Coordinates of C-alpha atoms in Angstrom, one line a residue:
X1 CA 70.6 -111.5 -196.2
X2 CA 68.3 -114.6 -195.2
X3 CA 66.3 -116.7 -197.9
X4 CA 63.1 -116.3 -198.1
X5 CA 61.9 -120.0 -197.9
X6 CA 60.2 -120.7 -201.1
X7 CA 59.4 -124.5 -201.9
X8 CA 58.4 -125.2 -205.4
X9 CA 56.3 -129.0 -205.4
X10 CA 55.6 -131.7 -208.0
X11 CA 55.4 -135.3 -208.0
X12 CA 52.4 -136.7 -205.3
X13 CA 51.0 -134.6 -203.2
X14 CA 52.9 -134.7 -199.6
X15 CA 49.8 -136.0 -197.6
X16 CA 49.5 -138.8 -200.0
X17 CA 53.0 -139.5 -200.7
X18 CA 55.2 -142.0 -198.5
X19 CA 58.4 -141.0 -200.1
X20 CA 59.9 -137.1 -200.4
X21 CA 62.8 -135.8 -203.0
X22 CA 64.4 -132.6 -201.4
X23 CA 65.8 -131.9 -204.5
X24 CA 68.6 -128.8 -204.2
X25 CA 69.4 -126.2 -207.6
X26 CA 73.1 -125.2 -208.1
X27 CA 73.9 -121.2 -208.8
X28 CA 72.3 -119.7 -211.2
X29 CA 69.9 -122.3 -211.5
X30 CA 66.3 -122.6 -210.1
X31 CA 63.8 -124.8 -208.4
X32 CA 61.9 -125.6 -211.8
X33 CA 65.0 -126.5 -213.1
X34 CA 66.1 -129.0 -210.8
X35 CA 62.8 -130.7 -211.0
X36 CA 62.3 -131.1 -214.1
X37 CA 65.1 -133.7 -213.8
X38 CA 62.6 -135.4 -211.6
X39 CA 61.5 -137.5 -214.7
X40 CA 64.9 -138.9 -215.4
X41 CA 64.5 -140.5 -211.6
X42 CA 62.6 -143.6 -210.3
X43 CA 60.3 -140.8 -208.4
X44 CA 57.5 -141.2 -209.5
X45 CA 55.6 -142.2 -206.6
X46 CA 57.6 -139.8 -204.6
X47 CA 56.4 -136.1 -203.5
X48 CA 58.8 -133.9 -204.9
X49 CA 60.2 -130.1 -203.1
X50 CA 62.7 -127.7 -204.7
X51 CA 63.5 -124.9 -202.4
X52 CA 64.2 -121.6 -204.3
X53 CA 67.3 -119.7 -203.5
X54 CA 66.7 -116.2 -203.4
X55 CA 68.2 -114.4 -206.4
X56 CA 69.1 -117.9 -207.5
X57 CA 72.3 -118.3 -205.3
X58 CA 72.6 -119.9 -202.0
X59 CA 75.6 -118.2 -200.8
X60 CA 77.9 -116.0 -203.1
X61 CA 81.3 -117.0 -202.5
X62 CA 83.3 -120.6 -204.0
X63 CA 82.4 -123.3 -201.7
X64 CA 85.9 -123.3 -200.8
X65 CA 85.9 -119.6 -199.4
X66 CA 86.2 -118.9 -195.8
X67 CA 83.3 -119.7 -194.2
X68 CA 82.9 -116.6 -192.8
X69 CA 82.7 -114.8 -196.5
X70 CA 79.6 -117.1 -197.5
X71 CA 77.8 -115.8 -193.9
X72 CA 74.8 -115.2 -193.5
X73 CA 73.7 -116.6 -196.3
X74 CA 75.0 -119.9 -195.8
X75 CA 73.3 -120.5 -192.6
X76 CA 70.2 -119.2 -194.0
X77 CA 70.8 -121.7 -196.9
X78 CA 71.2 -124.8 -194.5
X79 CA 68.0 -123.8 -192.7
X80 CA 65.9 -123.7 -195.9
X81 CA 67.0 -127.0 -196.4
X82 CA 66.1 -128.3 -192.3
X83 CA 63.4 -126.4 -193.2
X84 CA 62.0 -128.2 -196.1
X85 CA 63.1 -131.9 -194.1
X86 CA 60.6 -130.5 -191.5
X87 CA 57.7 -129.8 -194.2
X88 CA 58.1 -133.8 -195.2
X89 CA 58.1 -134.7 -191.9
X90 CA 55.1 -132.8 -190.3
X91 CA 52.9 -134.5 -193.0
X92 CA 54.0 -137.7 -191.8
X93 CA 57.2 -138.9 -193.8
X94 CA 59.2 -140.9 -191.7
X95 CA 62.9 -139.2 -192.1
X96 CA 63.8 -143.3 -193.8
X97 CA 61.7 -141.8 -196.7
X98 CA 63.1 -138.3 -197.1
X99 CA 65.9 -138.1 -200.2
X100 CA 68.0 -135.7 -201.9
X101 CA 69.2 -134.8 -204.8
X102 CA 71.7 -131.8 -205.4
X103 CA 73.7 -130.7 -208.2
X104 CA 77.1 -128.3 -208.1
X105 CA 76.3 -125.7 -205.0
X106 CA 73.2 -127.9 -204.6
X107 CA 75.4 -130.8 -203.9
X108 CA 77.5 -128.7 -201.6
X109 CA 74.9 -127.6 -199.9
X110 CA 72.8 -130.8 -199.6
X111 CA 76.1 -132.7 -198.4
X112 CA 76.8 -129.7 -195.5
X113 CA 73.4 -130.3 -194.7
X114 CA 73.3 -133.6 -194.2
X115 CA 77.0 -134.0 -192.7
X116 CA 75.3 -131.5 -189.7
X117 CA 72.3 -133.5 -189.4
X118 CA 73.4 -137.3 -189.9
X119 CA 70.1 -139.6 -189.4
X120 CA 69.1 -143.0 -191.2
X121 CA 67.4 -140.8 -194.2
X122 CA 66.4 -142.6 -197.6
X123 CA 69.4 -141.7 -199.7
X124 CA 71.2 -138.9 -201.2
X125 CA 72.8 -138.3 -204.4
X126 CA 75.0 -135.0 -204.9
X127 CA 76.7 -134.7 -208.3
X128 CA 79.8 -132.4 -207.9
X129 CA 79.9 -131.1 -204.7
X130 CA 81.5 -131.8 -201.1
X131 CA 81.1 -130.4 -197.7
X132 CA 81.4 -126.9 -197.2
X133 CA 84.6 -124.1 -195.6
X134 CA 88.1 -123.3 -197.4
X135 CA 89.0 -125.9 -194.3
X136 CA 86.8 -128.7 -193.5
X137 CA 85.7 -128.1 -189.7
X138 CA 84.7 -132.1 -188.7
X139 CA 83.2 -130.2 -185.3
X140 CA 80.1 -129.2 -187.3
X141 CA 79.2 -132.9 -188.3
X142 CA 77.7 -134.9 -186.1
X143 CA 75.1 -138.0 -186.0
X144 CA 75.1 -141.7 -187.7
X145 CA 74.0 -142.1 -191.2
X146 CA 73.0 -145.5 -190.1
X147 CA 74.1 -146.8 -193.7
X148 CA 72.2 -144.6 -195.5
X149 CA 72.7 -144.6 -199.4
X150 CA 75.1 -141.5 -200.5
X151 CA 75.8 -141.2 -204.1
X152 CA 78.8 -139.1 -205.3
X153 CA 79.6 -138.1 -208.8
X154 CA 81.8 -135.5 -210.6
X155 CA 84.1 -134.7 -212.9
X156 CA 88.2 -134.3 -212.7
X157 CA 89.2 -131.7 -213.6
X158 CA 86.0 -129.8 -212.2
X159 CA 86.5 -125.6 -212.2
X160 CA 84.4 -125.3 -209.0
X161 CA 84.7 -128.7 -207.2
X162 CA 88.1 -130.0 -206.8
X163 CA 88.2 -133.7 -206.5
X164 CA 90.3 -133.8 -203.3
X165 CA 87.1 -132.2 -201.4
X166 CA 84.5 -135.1 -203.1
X167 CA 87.4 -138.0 -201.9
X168 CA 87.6 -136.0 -198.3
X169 CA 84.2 -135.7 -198.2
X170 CA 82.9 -139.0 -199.2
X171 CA 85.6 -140.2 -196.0
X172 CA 83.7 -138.0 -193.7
X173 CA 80.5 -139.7 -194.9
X174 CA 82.0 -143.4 -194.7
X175 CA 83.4 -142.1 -190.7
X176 CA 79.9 -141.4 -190.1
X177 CA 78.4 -144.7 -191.4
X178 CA 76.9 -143.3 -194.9
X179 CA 77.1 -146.1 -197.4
X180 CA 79.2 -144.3 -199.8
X181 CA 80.0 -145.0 -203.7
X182 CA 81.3 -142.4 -205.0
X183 CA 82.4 -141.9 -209.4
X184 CA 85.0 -139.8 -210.8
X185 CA 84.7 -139.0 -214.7
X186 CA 87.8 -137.7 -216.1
X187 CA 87.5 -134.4 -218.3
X188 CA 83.2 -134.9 -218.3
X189 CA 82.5 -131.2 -217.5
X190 CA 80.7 -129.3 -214.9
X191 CA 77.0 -131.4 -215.8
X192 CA 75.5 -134.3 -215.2
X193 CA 75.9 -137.3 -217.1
X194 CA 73.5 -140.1 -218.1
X195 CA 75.5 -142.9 -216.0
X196 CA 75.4 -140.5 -213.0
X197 CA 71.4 -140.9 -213.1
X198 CA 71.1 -144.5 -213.8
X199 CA 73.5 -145.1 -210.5
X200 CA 71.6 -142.3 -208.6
X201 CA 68.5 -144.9 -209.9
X202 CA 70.5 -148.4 -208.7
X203 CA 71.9 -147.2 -205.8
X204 CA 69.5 -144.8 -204.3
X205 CA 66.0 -144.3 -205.7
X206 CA 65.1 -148.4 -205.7

């Protein structure tokens, strides 16, 4: 099953905007969702695009299943998100000016994304997440972040996300020239907390 490539905007219009937030839902969550956490950002000069995942899921398996379990879907998920890069850039955002903002499979998806696709882009922030595949396959990542901004938060214990995958993954970044920080709360929960989006502020969104 493929998504069906549904981008939900807000923020500037994308002609007038210099700046685009790709901004990624987690399961069970939705496009309208994720943005409406826009206003807690330093966006708003920024155009803003949510893909939709269809049936609100971007692949139905634990992040950490065999790849092979999450297929098709998870290619089809990666695309939506090269997909909505390419909408920003064909109205003339330079890829320096395209962020992203992801939270739980949103995270994990934004950070296989990016990890297959590393370019100077404006910054990224993933709250609990890490790249993608029961084992990490470094073969799929290629490219130079150029020290580009990468923000990574979440919580230990986390029910979804184990914290080895966020350290491994944040390495992989750093290999590939990402300016990483990354923030472990102990015991916070499977959210997002109010430091999170005052460093995803500092650090990224400046």
């Amino acid at each position: 099953m493929a998504h069906i490539l549904d981008i939900k905007t807000a923020g500037k219009p994308l002609n007038e905007a210099e700046k685009a937030l790709i901004m990624i839902h987690g399961r069970g969550g939705s496009a309208q969702d994720i943005l409406s956490l826009s206003q807690y950002l330093n966006v708003k000069d920024y155009a803003l695009l949510a893909p939709q995942a269809t049936k609100g899921s971007w692949y139905p398996f634990s992040f950490i299943a065999p790849v092979e379990q999450n297929e098709p879907w998870l290619s089809s998920a990666v695309e939506t998100i090269g997909k909505t890069v390419e909408k920003a850039l064909a109205e003339g955002i330079k890829p320096e000016n395209i962020y992203f903002f992801g939270f739980s499979q949103g995270a994990c998806l934004t950070l296989e994304f990016l990890a297959r696709n590393a370019q100077r882009f404006g910054g990224a922030a993933a709250i609990i997440g890490g790249v993608i595949g029961e084992k990490i396959n470094r073969e799929n990542y290629h490219g130079d972040f150029a020290q580009t901004p990468v923000f990574l938060g979440t919580s230990n214990p986390d029910f979804h996300v184990p914290v080895e995958r966020v350290y491994a993954t944040a390495n992989i970044f750093r290999e590939m020239n990402a300016n990483v920080t990354e923030k472990v709360y102990q015991n916070f929960g499977h959210s997002i907390n109010q430091e999170e989006i005052e460093l995803a502020n500092s650090l990224i969104f400046v």
